Tab-separated table of C-alpha atoms in Angstrom:
chain	number	residue	atom	x	y	z
T	1	MET	CA	-32.136	-1.297	19.149
T	2	ILE	CA	-33.013	-5.037	17.179
T	3	TYR	CA	-32.811	-4.428	13.662
T	4	PRO	CA	-34.648	-6.429	10.896
T	5	LYS	CA	-33.032	-8.796	9.451
T	6	SER	CA	-31.656	-7.180	6.570
T	7	ILE	CA	-30.507	-4.033	7.957
T	8	ALA	CA	-28.439	-5.450	10.513
T	9	THR	CA	-26.503	-8.028	7.814
T	10	LEU	CA	-25.933	-4.965	5.936
T	11	ILE	CA	-24.444	-3.271	9.041
T	12	GLU	CA	-22.681	-6.827	9.969
T	13	HIS	CA	-21.024	-6.553	6.750
T	14	PHE	CA	-20.033	-3.331	7.165
T	15	GLN	CA	-18.347	-3.476	9.757
T	16	LYS	CA	-16.368	-5.790	8.550
T	17	PHE	CA	-14.518	-2.979	6.568
T	18	PRO	CA	-11.131	-1.851	8.710
T	19	SER	CA	-11.177	0.602	11.327
T	20	VAL	CA	-15.394	0.732	10.658
T	21	GLY	CA	-17.139	0.247	14.476
T	22	PRO	CA	-20.804	0.286	15.159
T	23	LYS	CA	-21.767	2.763	14.298
T	24	SER	CA	-19.905	3.892	11.065
T	25	ALA	CA	-21.580	0.459	10.794
T	26	GLN	CA	-24.983	1.714	11.156
T	27	ARG	CA	-24.605	5.694	9.384
T	28	MET	CA	-23.295	4.171	6.436
T	29	ALA	CA	-26.673	1.529	6.456
T	30	PHE	CA	-29.213	3.736	6.999
T	31	TYR	CA	-27.127	6.730	4.098
T	32	LEU	CA	-27.479	3.056	1.196
T	33	LEU	CA	-31.083	3.279	2.203
T	34	ARG	CA	-31.802	6.338	1.542
T	35	MET	CA	-30.312	6.776	-1.560
T	36	PRO	CA	-32.451	5.916	-4.588
T	37	GLU	CA	-32.329	2.876	-5.335
T	38	SER	CA	-30.799	3.431	-9.365
T	39	GLU	CA	-27.375	4.694	-7.188
T	40	VAL	CA	-27.297	1.654	-5.202
T	41	HIS	CA	-27.604	-0.410	-8.190
T	42	LYS	CA	-24.510	1.625	-9.379
T	43	PHE	CA	-22.813	1.177	-5.847
T	44	ALA	CA	-23.227	-2.373	-6.079
T	45	GLU	CA	-22.674	-3.000	-9.885
T	46	ALA	CA	-19.387	-0.331	-8.845
T	47	ILE	CA	-18.659	-3.302	-6.058
T	48	ILE	CA	-18.906	-6.598	-8.483
T	49	ASN	CA	-16.600	-4.884	-11.097
T	50	ALA	CA	-14.378	-3.249	-8.871
T	51	LYS	CA	-13.789	-7.114	-7.701
T	52	ARG	CA	-13.833	-9.130	-11.178
T	53	ASN	CA	-12.135	-6.186	-13.128
T	54	THR	CA	-8.863	-6.412	-10.152
T	55	HIS	CA	-6.510	-8.260	-10.714
T	56	THR	CA	-2.589	-8.234	-9.210
T	57	CYS	CA	0.687	-7.746	-11.176
T	58	GLU	CA	2.577	-11.134	-12.179
T	59	VAL	CA	5.681	-9.275	-11.510
T	60	CYS	CA	5.420	-6.170	-9.314
T	61	PHE	CA	2.170	-7.458	-7.432
T	62	ASN	CA	-0.025	-3.941	-7.847
T	63	LEU	CA	-3.100	-3.801	-8.002
T	64	SER	CA	-4.226	-3.652	-11.665
T	65	SER	CA	-6.477	-4.008	-14.591
T	66	THR	CA	-4.508	-6.233	-16.565
T	67	SER	CA	-0.957	-8.070	-15.965
T	68	PRO	CA	2.077	-7.309	-16.111
T	69	CYS	CA	-0.204	-3.513	-15.497
T	70	GLU	CA	0.136	-0.642	-16.695
T	71	ILE	CA	3.946	0.564	-14.897
T	72	CYS	CA	5.910	-2.387	-16.003
T	73	GLN	CA	4.830	-2.700	-19.393
T	74	SER	CA	5.798	0.754	-19.726
T	75	THR	CA	9.099	1.033	-21.757
T	76	LYS	CA	9.868	4.660	-20.547
T	77	ARG	CA	10.002	3.396	-16.743
T	78	ASP	CA	14.298	3.124	-15.915
T	79	ARG	CA	13.590	-0.702	-15.579
T	80	SER	CA	17.686	-0.587	-13.467
T	81	VAL	CA	15.750	0.830	-10.074
T	82	ILE	CA	12.670	-0.908	-7.262
T	83	CYS	CA	10.986	0.656	-5.113
T	84	VAL	CA	9.431	-1.792	-2.623
T	85	VAL	CA	6.288	-0.395	-0.316
T	86	ALA	CA	3.768	-2.346	1.066
T	87	GLU	CA	0.597	-1.426	-0.146
T	88	THR	CA	-0.522	-0.205	-4.231
T	89	LYS	CA	-1.704	2.674	-2.131
T	90	ASP	CA	1.726	3.735	-0.585
T	91	LEU	CA	2.744	3.103	-5.013
T	92	ILE	CA	-0.198	5.466	-5.158
T	93	ALA	CA	0.954	7.895	-3.614
T	94	ILE	CA	4.121	7.726	-4.887
T	95	GLU	CA	3.167	8.154	-8.589
T	96	LYS	CA	1.291	10.867	-7.961
T	97	THR	CA	4.368	13.350	-7.074
T	98	ASN	CA	5.467	12.312	-10.503
T	99	GLU	CA	8.711	12.785	-9.475
T	100	TYR	CA	9.839	8.565	-9.374
T	101	LYS	CA	10.422	6.746	-12.676
T	102	GLY	CA	11.787	3.623	-11.856
T	103	LEU	CA	9.507	0.114	-11.124
T	104	TYR	CA	7.871	-1.120	-7.986
T	105	HIS	CA	7.416	-3.717	-6.405
T	106	VAL	CA	4.178	-4.978	-3.775
T	107	LEU	CA	5.459	-6.453	-0.909
T	108	GLN	CA	1.092	-7.193	0.303
T	109	GLY	CA	2.675	-6.366	3.543
T	110	LEU	CA	4.880	-5.826	6.497
T	111	ILE	CA	6.470	-8.445	8.727
T	112	SER	CA	4.042	-8.329	11.919
T	113	PRO	CA	5.116	-11.130	14.063
T	114	MET	CA	3.015	-9.815	16.740
T	115	ASP	CA	-0.571	-10.428	14.194
T	116	GLY	CA	1.422	-13.834	12.968
T	117	ILE	CA	2.838	-12.617	9.501
T	118	GLY	CA	6.212	-13.410	8.313
T	119	ALA	CA	8.999	-13.448	5.782
T	120	ASP	CA	7.271	-16.172	3.817
T	121	ASP	CA	3.504	-14.478	3.874
T	122	ILE	CA	4.483	-10.847	1.830
T	123	ARG	CA	6.476	-11.398	-1.278
T	124	ILE	CA	10.169	-11.461	-0.487
T	125	LYS	CA	10.684	-13.637	-2.479
T	126	GLU	CA	9.097	-12.841	-5.674
T	127	LEU	CA	11.355	-9.813	-5.460
T	128	LEU	CA	14.287	-11.154	-4.580
T	129	THR	CA	13.922	-13.614	-8.492
T	130	ARG	CA	12.961	-10.396	-10.003
T	131	LEU	CA	16.660	-9.158	-8.437
T	132	THR	CA	18.659	-11.873	-10.076
T	133	SER	CA	16.917	-11.974	-13.093
T	134	GLU	CA	16.269	-8.294	-14.100
T	135	GLU	CA	19.622	-5.365	-13.923
T	136	VAL	CA	18.776	-3.542	-10.848
T	137	LYS	CA	21.027	-0.898	-9.926
T	138	GLU	CA	19.305	0.532	-6.910
T	139	VAL	CA	16.054	-1.121	-4.738
T	140	ILE	CA	14.604	1.679	-2.844
T	141	LEU	CA	12.798	0.487	0.232
T	142	ALA	CA	9.684	3.175	1.081
T	143	LEU	CA	8.469	0.879	3.841
T	144	SER	CA	6.271	3.177	6.684
T	145	PRO	CA	8.094	4.187	9.822
T	146	SER	CA	6.718	1.886	11.788
T	147	VAL	CA	7.860	-1.259	13.918
T	148	GLU	CA	6.721	-3.234	11.513
T	149	GLY	CA	7.775	-1.243	8.595
T	150	GLU	CA	11.582	-0.881	10.543
T	151	ALA	CA	11.779	-4.957	11.037
T	152	THR	CA	11.076	-5.571	7.352
T	153	SER	CA	13.648	-2.937	5.941
T	154	LEU	CA	16.277	-4.266	8.281
T	155	TYR	CA	15.312	-7.905	6.991
T	156	LEU	CA	15.660	-6.993	3.113
T	157	SER	CA	18.672	-5.289	3.763
T	158	LYS	CA	20.380	-8.113	4.481
T	159	LEU	CA	18.716	-10.121	2.054
T	160	ILE	CA	19.235	-8.118	-0.502
T	161	LYS	CA	23.031	-6.974	0.235
T	162	PRO	CA	24.673	-9.554	-1.032
T	163	PHE	CA	23.184	-9.109	-4.455
T	164	GLY	CA	25.976	-5.665	-4.406
T	165	ILE	CA	23.204	-3.587	-5.506
T	166	LYS	CA	22.455	-0.628	-3.791
T	167	ILE	CA	19.431	-0.240	-1.692
T	168	SER	CA	18.431	3.291	-0.527
T	169	ARG	CA	15.405	4.241	2.038
T	170	ILE	CA	12.857	7.117	1.579
T	171	ALA	CA	13.854	9.586	3.739
T	172	PHE	CA	11.318	10.316	6.638
T	173	GLY	CA	10.710	13.293	8.712
T	174	LEU	CA	8.936	16.733	8.854
T	175	PRO	CA	6.081	17.906	6.378
T	176	VAL	CA	6.274	20.808	4.153
T	177	GLY	CA	4.625	23.740	6.231
T	178	ALA	CA	5.003	21.856	10.079
T	179	ASP	CA	5.886	23.127	13.048
T	180	LEU	CA	8.970	21.702	14.689
T	181	GLU	CA	7.230	22.418	18.572
T	182	TYR	CA	4.277	20.055	17.089
T	183	ALA	CA	6.086	17.085	15.684
T	184	ASP	CA	7.438	14.590	17.753
T	185	GLU	CA	10.837	12.584	19.182
T	186	ILE	CA	10.620	9.989	16.248
T	187	THR	CA	9.765	12.596	13.604
T	188	ILE	CA	11.815	14.960	15.207
T	189	ALA	CA	14.896	12.724	15.192
T	190	LYS	CA	14.510	10.870	11.022
T	191	ALA	CA	14.377	13.993	10.111
T	192	ILE	CA	17.661	15.221	11.482
T	193	GLU	CA	18.931	11.454	10.721
T	194	GLY	CA	17.394	12.057	7.255
T	195	ARG	CA	19.595	15.845	6.465
T	196	ARG	CA	20.514	16.353	3.338
T	197	GLU	CA	23.578	19.369	2.856
T	198	LEU	CA	21.858	22.884	0.848
């Protein structure tokens, strides 16, 4: 079907979102068209405000409304531990647990030669600078167990070892409440590898 230019443009913009295909983009466009105009204005304002008022922290590269971010400014955080994550969404997931009380470093991606992303394209240099200027005793690598996450973790551990700083990695494995029979081999292998003494 040939859409009016305004609708076609809207669908085209929605398709630029990750994992949004033509059908999903079309559904979102038509949902937006059914919204009251006042709600559409609020939605547009929310997008503009998020874009204008969101900054990258100059210390850890987290997304925040301030720079340095609230976490880096906090006097209650343990400054001797830095947890390295790929994206801000990973930092948020860890913060939701209320278990980790140290600082963070957001790489803003992972090493992925297939996608043309090398070590210089993510925030590795900045992490190494922090390790020389701050009194860091431990770096926790909280990167996904994907091929890219594994490659980035190995690369970082080689770079960090000469600093004499403890390097640890979050455990991977079975989620709480999961049935062993439905888990894939890699998940089971990571669960066994990350086992702890009782």
